[in-house]
Coordinates of C-alpha atoms in Angstrom, one line a residue:
Q1 CA 105.6 102.5 113.0
V2 CA 103.0 104.5 109.5
Q3 CA 103.7 107.5 108.7
L4 CA 102.0 109.9 106.3
V5 CA 104.3 113.5 104.3
E6 CA 103.1 116.0 102.4
S7 CA 105.1 117.2 100.1
G8 CA 105.2 119.9 97.3
G9 CA 104.1 123.5 98.4
G10 CA 106.6 126.3 98.4
L11 CA 105.9 129.9 97.2
V12 CA 103.5 130.4 93.9
H13 CA 102.5 133.5 92.6
P14 CA 98.5 134.1 92.4
G15 CA 96.9 132.2 89.1
G16 CA 99.4 130.2 89.9
S17 CA 99.2 125.9 90.7
L18 CA 101.0 123.5 92.3
R19 CA 100.6 120.0 93.0
L20 CA 101.0 118.7 96.4
S21 CA 102.1 114.6 97.2
C22 CA 101.0 113.3 100.5
V23 CA 103.1 109.7 101.0
A24 CA 101.8 106.9 102.9
S25 CA 104.9 104.6 104.8
G26 CA 105.0 101.2 107.1
N27 CA 103.5 98.4 107.6
I28 CA 100.0 99.2 106.1
V29 CA 97.2 97.0 105.8
S30 CA 94.7 99.3 104.3
L31 CA 95.0 102.4 103.5
N32 CA 91.3 103.8 103.4
V33 CA 89.7 107.3 102.8
M34 CA 91.7 109.4 103.0
A35 CA 91.8 114.1 103.3
W36 CA 93.4 117.3 102.9
Y37 CA 93.0 120.1 104.9
R38 CA 94.6 123.7 105.3
Q39 CA 94.7 125.4 108.7
A40 CA 96.7 130.0 108.3
P41 CA 97.3 131.7 110.8
G42 CA 94.6 133.1 113.0
K43 CA 92.3 130.6 111.4
K44 CA 90.6 127.5 112.0
R45 CA 91.4 124.5 110.1
E46 CA 89.6 124.2 106.7
S47 CA 88.8 121.2 105.3
I48 CA 89.3 120.8 101.7
A49 CA 88.9 117.4 100.7
T50 CA 88.3 113.2 101.5
I51 CA 88.4 110.9 98.1
T52 CA 88.2 107.1 99.5
K53 CA 89.7 104.1 98.9
N54 CA 87.4 103.1 95.6
G55 CA 88.3 107.1 94.3
T56 CA 85.3 109.1 95.5
T57 CA 85.5 112.3 95.5
N58 CA 84.2 114.8 98.4
Y59 CA 85.0 118.8 97.8
A60 CA 84.2 121.5 100.4
V61 CA 81.9 123.9 98.1
S62 CA 84.1 127.2 97.8
L63 CA 87.0 125.3 96.9
K64 CA 85.5 123.1 94.1
G65 CA 86.1 123.6 90.3
R66 CA 90.4 124.9 91.3
F67 CA 90.9 122.0 93.0
T68 CA 91.4 118.3 92.2
I69 CA 91.7 114.9 94.5
S70 CA 92.9 112.1 93.3
R71 CA 95.2 108.8 95.1
D72 CA 97.1 106.4 93.5
N73 CA 96.6 102.7 95.7
A74 CA 100.0 101.4 93.9
K75 CA 101.8 104.1 95.6
N76 CA 99.9 104.6 98.6
T77 CA 100.3 107.9 97.8
M78 CA 96.8 110.9 97.6
Y79 CA 97.3 114.4 95.4
L80 CA 95.5 116.7 95.2
Q81 CA 96.0 119.3 92.2
M82 CA 95.6 123.5 92.6
N83 CA 94.5 125.9 90.7
T84 CA 94.4 129.4 89.7
L85 CA 95.4 129.9 93.4
K86 CA 95.1 133.1 95.3
P87 CA 97.2 135.0 98.4
E88 CA 94.1 134.0 101.0
D89 CA 94.6 130.1 99.9
T90 CA 98.0 130.3 101.9
A91 CA 97.6 127.8 104.1
V92 CA 99.7 125.2 105.8
Y93 CA 98.1 122.3 103.9
F94 CA 97.8 118.9 105.7
C95 CA 96.5 114.8 105.0
T96 CA 94.9 113.2 107.3
A97 CA 94.5 108.5 106.5
R98 CA 92.3 106.3 108.7
I99 CA 94.8 103.3 108.3
I100 CA 95.3 99.4 109.2
E101 CA 98.0 98.4 109.7
V102 CA 100.3 95.4 110.2
G103 CA 99.2 94.0 113.7
V104 CA 96.2 96.4 114.6
P105 CA 92.5 95.6 114.2
Y106 CA 91.1 98.1 113.8
E107 CA 91.9 102.0 111.9
I108 CA 94.0 104.8 113.3
N109 CA 93.8 108.1 111.8
Y110 CA 97.1 109.4 110.4
R111 CA 97.7 113.3 110.2
G112 CA 101.1 114.9 108.0
Q113 CA 103.5 117.6 109.6
G114 CA 102.4 119.5 107.1
T115 CA 103.5 122.6 104.1
Q116 CA 103.6 125.1 103.4
V117 CA 101.7 126.9 100.0
T118 CA 102.4 130.8 100.2
V119 CA 100.7 132.9 97.2
S120 CA 101.9 135.5 96.7
S121 CA 102.7 137.8 94.3

């Protein structure tokens, strides 16, 4: 059973930083493209960044420079470093990953349950 679990969310003051983690577990053959998204109450889901297995990254233009995506393939873990946080960054942040698992000959896109980030004074 493949699972993605996010952690690292919480309450932070404006201007602060947080680092989110997303750990993939289970019978994984290949952990391919991973991504971070967020969704604020009443708003559409917003793509933050993606990262390929070899580390190629792509960011939403509006967030590049404040947010940094990275991954540690040895740990099946992806990170999102968020700096200079603003109240408008408040949202549920969740990760996705395209995974090939044991016994399945194609990629399946998995999503974690999300972690709440609240930016408030």
